PDB file of C-alpha atoms in Angstrom:
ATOM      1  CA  UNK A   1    -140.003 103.719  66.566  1.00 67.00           C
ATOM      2  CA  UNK A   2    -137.733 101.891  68.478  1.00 82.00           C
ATOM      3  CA  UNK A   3    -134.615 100.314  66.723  1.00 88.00           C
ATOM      4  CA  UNK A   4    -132.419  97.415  67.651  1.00 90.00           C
ATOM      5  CA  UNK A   5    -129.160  98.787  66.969  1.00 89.00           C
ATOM      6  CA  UNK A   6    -129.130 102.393  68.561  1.00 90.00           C
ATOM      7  CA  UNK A   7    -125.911 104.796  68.622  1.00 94.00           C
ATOM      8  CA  UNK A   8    -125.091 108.438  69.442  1.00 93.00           C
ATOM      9  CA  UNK A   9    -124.301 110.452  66.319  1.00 94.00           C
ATOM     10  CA  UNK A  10    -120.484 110.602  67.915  1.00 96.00           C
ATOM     11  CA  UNK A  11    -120.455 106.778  67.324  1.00 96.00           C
ATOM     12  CA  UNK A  12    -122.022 106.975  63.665  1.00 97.00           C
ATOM     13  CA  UNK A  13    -119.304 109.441  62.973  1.00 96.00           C
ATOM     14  CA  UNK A  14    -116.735 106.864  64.199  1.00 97.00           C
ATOM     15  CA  UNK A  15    -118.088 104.057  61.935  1.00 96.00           C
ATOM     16  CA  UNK A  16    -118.828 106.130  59.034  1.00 97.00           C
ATOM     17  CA  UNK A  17    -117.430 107.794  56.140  1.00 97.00           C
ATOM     18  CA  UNK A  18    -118.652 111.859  56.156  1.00 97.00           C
ATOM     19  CA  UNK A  19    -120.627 110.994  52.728  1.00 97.00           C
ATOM     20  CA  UNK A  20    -122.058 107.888  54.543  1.00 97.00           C
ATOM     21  CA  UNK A  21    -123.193 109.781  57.823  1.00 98.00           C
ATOM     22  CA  UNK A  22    -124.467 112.267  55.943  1.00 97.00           C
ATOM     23  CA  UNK A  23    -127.296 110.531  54.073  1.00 98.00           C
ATOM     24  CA  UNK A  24    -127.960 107.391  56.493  1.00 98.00           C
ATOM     25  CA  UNK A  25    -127.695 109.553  59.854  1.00 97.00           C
ATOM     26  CA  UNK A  26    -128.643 113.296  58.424  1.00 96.00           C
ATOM     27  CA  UNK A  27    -130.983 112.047  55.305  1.00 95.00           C
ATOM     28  CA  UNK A  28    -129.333 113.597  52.766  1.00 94.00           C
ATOM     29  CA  UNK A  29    -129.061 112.329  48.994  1.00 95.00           C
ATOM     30  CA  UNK A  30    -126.567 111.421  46.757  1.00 96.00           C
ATOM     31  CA  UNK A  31    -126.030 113.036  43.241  1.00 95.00           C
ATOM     32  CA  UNK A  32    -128.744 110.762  40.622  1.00 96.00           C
ATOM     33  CA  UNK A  33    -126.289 108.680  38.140  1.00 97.00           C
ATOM     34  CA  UNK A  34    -123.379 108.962  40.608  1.00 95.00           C
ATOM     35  CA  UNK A  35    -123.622 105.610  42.610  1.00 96.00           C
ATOM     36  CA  UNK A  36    -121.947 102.191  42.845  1.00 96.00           C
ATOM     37  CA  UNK A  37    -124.878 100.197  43.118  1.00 98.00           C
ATOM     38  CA  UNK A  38    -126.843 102.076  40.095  1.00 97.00           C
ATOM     39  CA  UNK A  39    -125.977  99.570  37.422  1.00 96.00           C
ATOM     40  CA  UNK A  40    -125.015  96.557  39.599  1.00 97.00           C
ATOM     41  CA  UNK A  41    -127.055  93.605  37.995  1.00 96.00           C
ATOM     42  CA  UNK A  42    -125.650  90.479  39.490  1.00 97.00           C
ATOM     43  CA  UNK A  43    -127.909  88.271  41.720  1.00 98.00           C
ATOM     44  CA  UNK A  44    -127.510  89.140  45.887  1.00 98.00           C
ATOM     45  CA  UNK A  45    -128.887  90.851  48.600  1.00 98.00           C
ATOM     46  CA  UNK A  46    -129.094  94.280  49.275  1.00 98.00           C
ATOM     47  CA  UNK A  47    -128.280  95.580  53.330  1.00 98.00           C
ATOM     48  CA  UNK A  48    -128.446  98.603  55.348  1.00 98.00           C
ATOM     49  CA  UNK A  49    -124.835 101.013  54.982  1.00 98.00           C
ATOM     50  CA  UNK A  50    -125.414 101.375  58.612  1.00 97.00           C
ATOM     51  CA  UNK A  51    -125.867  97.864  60.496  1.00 97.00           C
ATOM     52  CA  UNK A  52    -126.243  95.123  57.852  1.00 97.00           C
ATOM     53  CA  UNK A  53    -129.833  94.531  58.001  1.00 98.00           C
ATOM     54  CA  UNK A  54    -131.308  92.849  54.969  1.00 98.00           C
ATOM     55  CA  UNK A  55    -133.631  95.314  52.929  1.00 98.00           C
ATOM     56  CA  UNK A  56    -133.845  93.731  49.460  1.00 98.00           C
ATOM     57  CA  UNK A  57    -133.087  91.362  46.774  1.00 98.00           C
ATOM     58  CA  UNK A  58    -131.718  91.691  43.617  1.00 98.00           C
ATOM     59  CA  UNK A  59    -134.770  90.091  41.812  1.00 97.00           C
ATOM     60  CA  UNK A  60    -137.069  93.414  42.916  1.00 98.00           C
ATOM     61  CA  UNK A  61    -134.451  96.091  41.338  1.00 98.00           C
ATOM     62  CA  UNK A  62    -135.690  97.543  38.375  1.00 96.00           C
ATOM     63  CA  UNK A  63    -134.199 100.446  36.225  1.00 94.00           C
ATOM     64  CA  UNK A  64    -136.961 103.035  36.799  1.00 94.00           C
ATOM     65  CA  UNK A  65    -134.587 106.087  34.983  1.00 94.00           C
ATOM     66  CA  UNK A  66    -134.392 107.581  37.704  1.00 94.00           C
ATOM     67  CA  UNK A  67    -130.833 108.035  38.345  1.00 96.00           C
ATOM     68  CA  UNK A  68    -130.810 105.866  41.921  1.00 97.00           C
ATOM     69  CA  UNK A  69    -131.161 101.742  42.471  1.00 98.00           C
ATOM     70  CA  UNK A  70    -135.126 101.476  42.421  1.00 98.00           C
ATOM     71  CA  UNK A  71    -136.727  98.397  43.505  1.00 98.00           C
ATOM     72  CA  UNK A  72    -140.578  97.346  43.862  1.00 98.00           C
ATOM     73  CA  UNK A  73    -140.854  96.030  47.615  1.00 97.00           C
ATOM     74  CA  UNK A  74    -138.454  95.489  50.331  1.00 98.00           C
ATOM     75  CA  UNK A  75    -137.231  91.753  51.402  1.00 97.00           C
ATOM     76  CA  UNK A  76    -140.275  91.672  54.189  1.00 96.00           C
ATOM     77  CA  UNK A  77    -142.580  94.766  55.013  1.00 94.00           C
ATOM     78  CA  UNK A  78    -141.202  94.792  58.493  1.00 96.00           C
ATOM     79  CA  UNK A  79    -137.372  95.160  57.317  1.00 97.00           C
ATOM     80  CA  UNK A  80    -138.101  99.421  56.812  1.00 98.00           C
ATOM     81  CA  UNK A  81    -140.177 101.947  58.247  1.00 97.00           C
ATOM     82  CA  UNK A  82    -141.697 104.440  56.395  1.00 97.00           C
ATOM     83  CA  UNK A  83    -142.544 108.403  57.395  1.00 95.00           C
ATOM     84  CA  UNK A  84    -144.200 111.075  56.244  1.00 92.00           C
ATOM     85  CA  UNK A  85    -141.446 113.570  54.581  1.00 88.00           C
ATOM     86  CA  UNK A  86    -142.813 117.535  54.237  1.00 89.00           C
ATOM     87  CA  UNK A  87    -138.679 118.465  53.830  1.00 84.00           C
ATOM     88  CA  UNK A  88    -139.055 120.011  50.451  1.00 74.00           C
ATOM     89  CA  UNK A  89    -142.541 121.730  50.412  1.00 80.00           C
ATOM     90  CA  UNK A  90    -144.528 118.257  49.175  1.00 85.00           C
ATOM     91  CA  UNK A  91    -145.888 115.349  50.799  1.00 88.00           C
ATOM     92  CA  UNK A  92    -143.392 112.339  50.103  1.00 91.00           C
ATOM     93  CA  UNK A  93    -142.645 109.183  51.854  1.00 95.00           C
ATOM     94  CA  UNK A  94    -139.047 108.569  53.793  1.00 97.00           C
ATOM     95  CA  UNK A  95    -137.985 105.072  53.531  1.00 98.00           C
ATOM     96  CA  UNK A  96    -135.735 103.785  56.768  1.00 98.00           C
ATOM     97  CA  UNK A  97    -134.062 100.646  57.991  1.00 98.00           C
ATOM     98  CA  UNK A  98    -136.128  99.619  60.852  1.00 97.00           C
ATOM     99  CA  UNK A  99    -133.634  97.940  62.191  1.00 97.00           C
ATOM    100  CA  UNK A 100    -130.939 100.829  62.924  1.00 97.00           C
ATOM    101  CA  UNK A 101    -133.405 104.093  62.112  1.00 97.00           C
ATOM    102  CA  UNK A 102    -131.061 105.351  58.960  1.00 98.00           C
ATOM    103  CA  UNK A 103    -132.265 107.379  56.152  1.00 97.00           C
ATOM    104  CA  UNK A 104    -132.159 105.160  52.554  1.00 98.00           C
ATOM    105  CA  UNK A 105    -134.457 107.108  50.501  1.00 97.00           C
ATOM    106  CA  UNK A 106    -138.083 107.731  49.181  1.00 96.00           C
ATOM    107  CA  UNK A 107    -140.572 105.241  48.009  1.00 96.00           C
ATOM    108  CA  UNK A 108    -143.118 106.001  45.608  1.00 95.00           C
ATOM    109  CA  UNK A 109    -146.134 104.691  44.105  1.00 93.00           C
ATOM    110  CA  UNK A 110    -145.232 105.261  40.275  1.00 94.00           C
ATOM    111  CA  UNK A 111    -143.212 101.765  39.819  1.00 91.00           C
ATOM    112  CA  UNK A 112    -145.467 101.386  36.914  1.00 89.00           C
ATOM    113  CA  UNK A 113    -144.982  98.048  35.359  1.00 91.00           C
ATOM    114  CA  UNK A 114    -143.861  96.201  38.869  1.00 94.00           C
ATOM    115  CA  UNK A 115    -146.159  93.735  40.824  1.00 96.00           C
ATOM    116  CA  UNK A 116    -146.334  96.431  43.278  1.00 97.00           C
ATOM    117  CA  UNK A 117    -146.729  99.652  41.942  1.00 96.00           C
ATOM    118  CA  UNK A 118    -144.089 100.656  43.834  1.00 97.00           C
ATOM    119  CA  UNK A 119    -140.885 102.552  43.325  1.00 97.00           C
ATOM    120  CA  UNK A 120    -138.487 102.332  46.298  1.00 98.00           C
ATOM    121  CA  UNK A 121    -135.622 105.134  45.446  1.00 97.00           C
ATOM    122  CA  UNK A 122    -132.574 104.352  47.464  1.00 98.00           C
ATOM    123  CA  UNK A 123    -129.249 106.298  47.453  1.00 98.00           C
ATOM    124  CA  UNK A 124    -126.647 103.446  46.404  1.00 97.00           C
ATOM    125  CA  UNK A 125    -124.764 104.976  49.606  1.00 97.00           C
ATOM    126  CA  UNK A 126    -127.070 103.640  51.913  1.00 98.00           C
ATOM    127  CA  UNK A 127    -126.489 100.256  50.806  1.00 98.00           C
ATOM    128  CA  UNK A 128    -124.353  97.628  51.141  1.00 98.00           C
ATOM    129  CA  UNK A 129    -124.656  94.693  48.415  1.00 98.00           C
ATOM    130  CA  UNK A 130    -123.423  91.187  48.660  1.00 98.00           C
ATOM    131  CA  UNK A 131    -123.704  89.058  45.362  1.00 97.00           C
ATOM    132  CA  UNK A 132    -125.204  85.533  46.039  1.00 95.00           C
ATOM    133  CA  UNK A 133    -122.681  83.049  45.824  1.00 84.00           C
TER     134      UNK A 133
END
């Protein structure tokens, strides 16, 4: 897929923290029960680490007990691309911002409960949040 915001690794590096390139750029994963955004329940919007793009809202997080921010659908279908993971030995989905290409997390489909069915699993790393004013 094409992105809109494209960078060599050499420029993530610049912009980034180590921890930060190393799950948005190298899709790696944050310790479960270890992140910022875990608990954070005030209303706002949720953005890519990497380039600001707008990924979700505050009013689809759910606590799923999973040990990362869950939510049930992203803020429009087009705002993240998703790809077929085989990393660890099973089938799993890879959710990324479409916008810049950067590894968030996995989405699956056990968000029992939500209007979706969905459970988007995102490492609070990968995300930016900005409470609504």
């Amino acid at each position: 897929m094409d992105h809109e915001v494209t960078k060599s690794d050499a420029q993530w590096r610049e912009e980034l923290s180590p921890e930060k390139f190393a799950v948005l750029r190298e899709a790696g994963t944050e310790r479960p029960w270890t992140g910022e955004l875990l608990d954070e329940a005030r209303s706002g919007i949720y953005t890519c680490g990497a380039c600001n793009a707008e990924l979700f809202q505050s009013g689809t997080k759910f606590d799923s007990g999973c040990g990362w921010p869950s939510f049930y659908e992203s803020v429009r279908p087009e705002a993240v691309e998703l790809i077929e993971d085989r990393s660890l030995g099973t089938v799993r989905t890879e959710v990324r911002c479409a916008n810049c290409g950067s590894h968030l997390g996995h989405v699956f489909d056990d968000g029992f409960g939500t209007p979706t069915g969905d459970r988007y699993c995102m490492n609070s790393i990968s995300l930016n949040f900005t409470a609504a004013e």
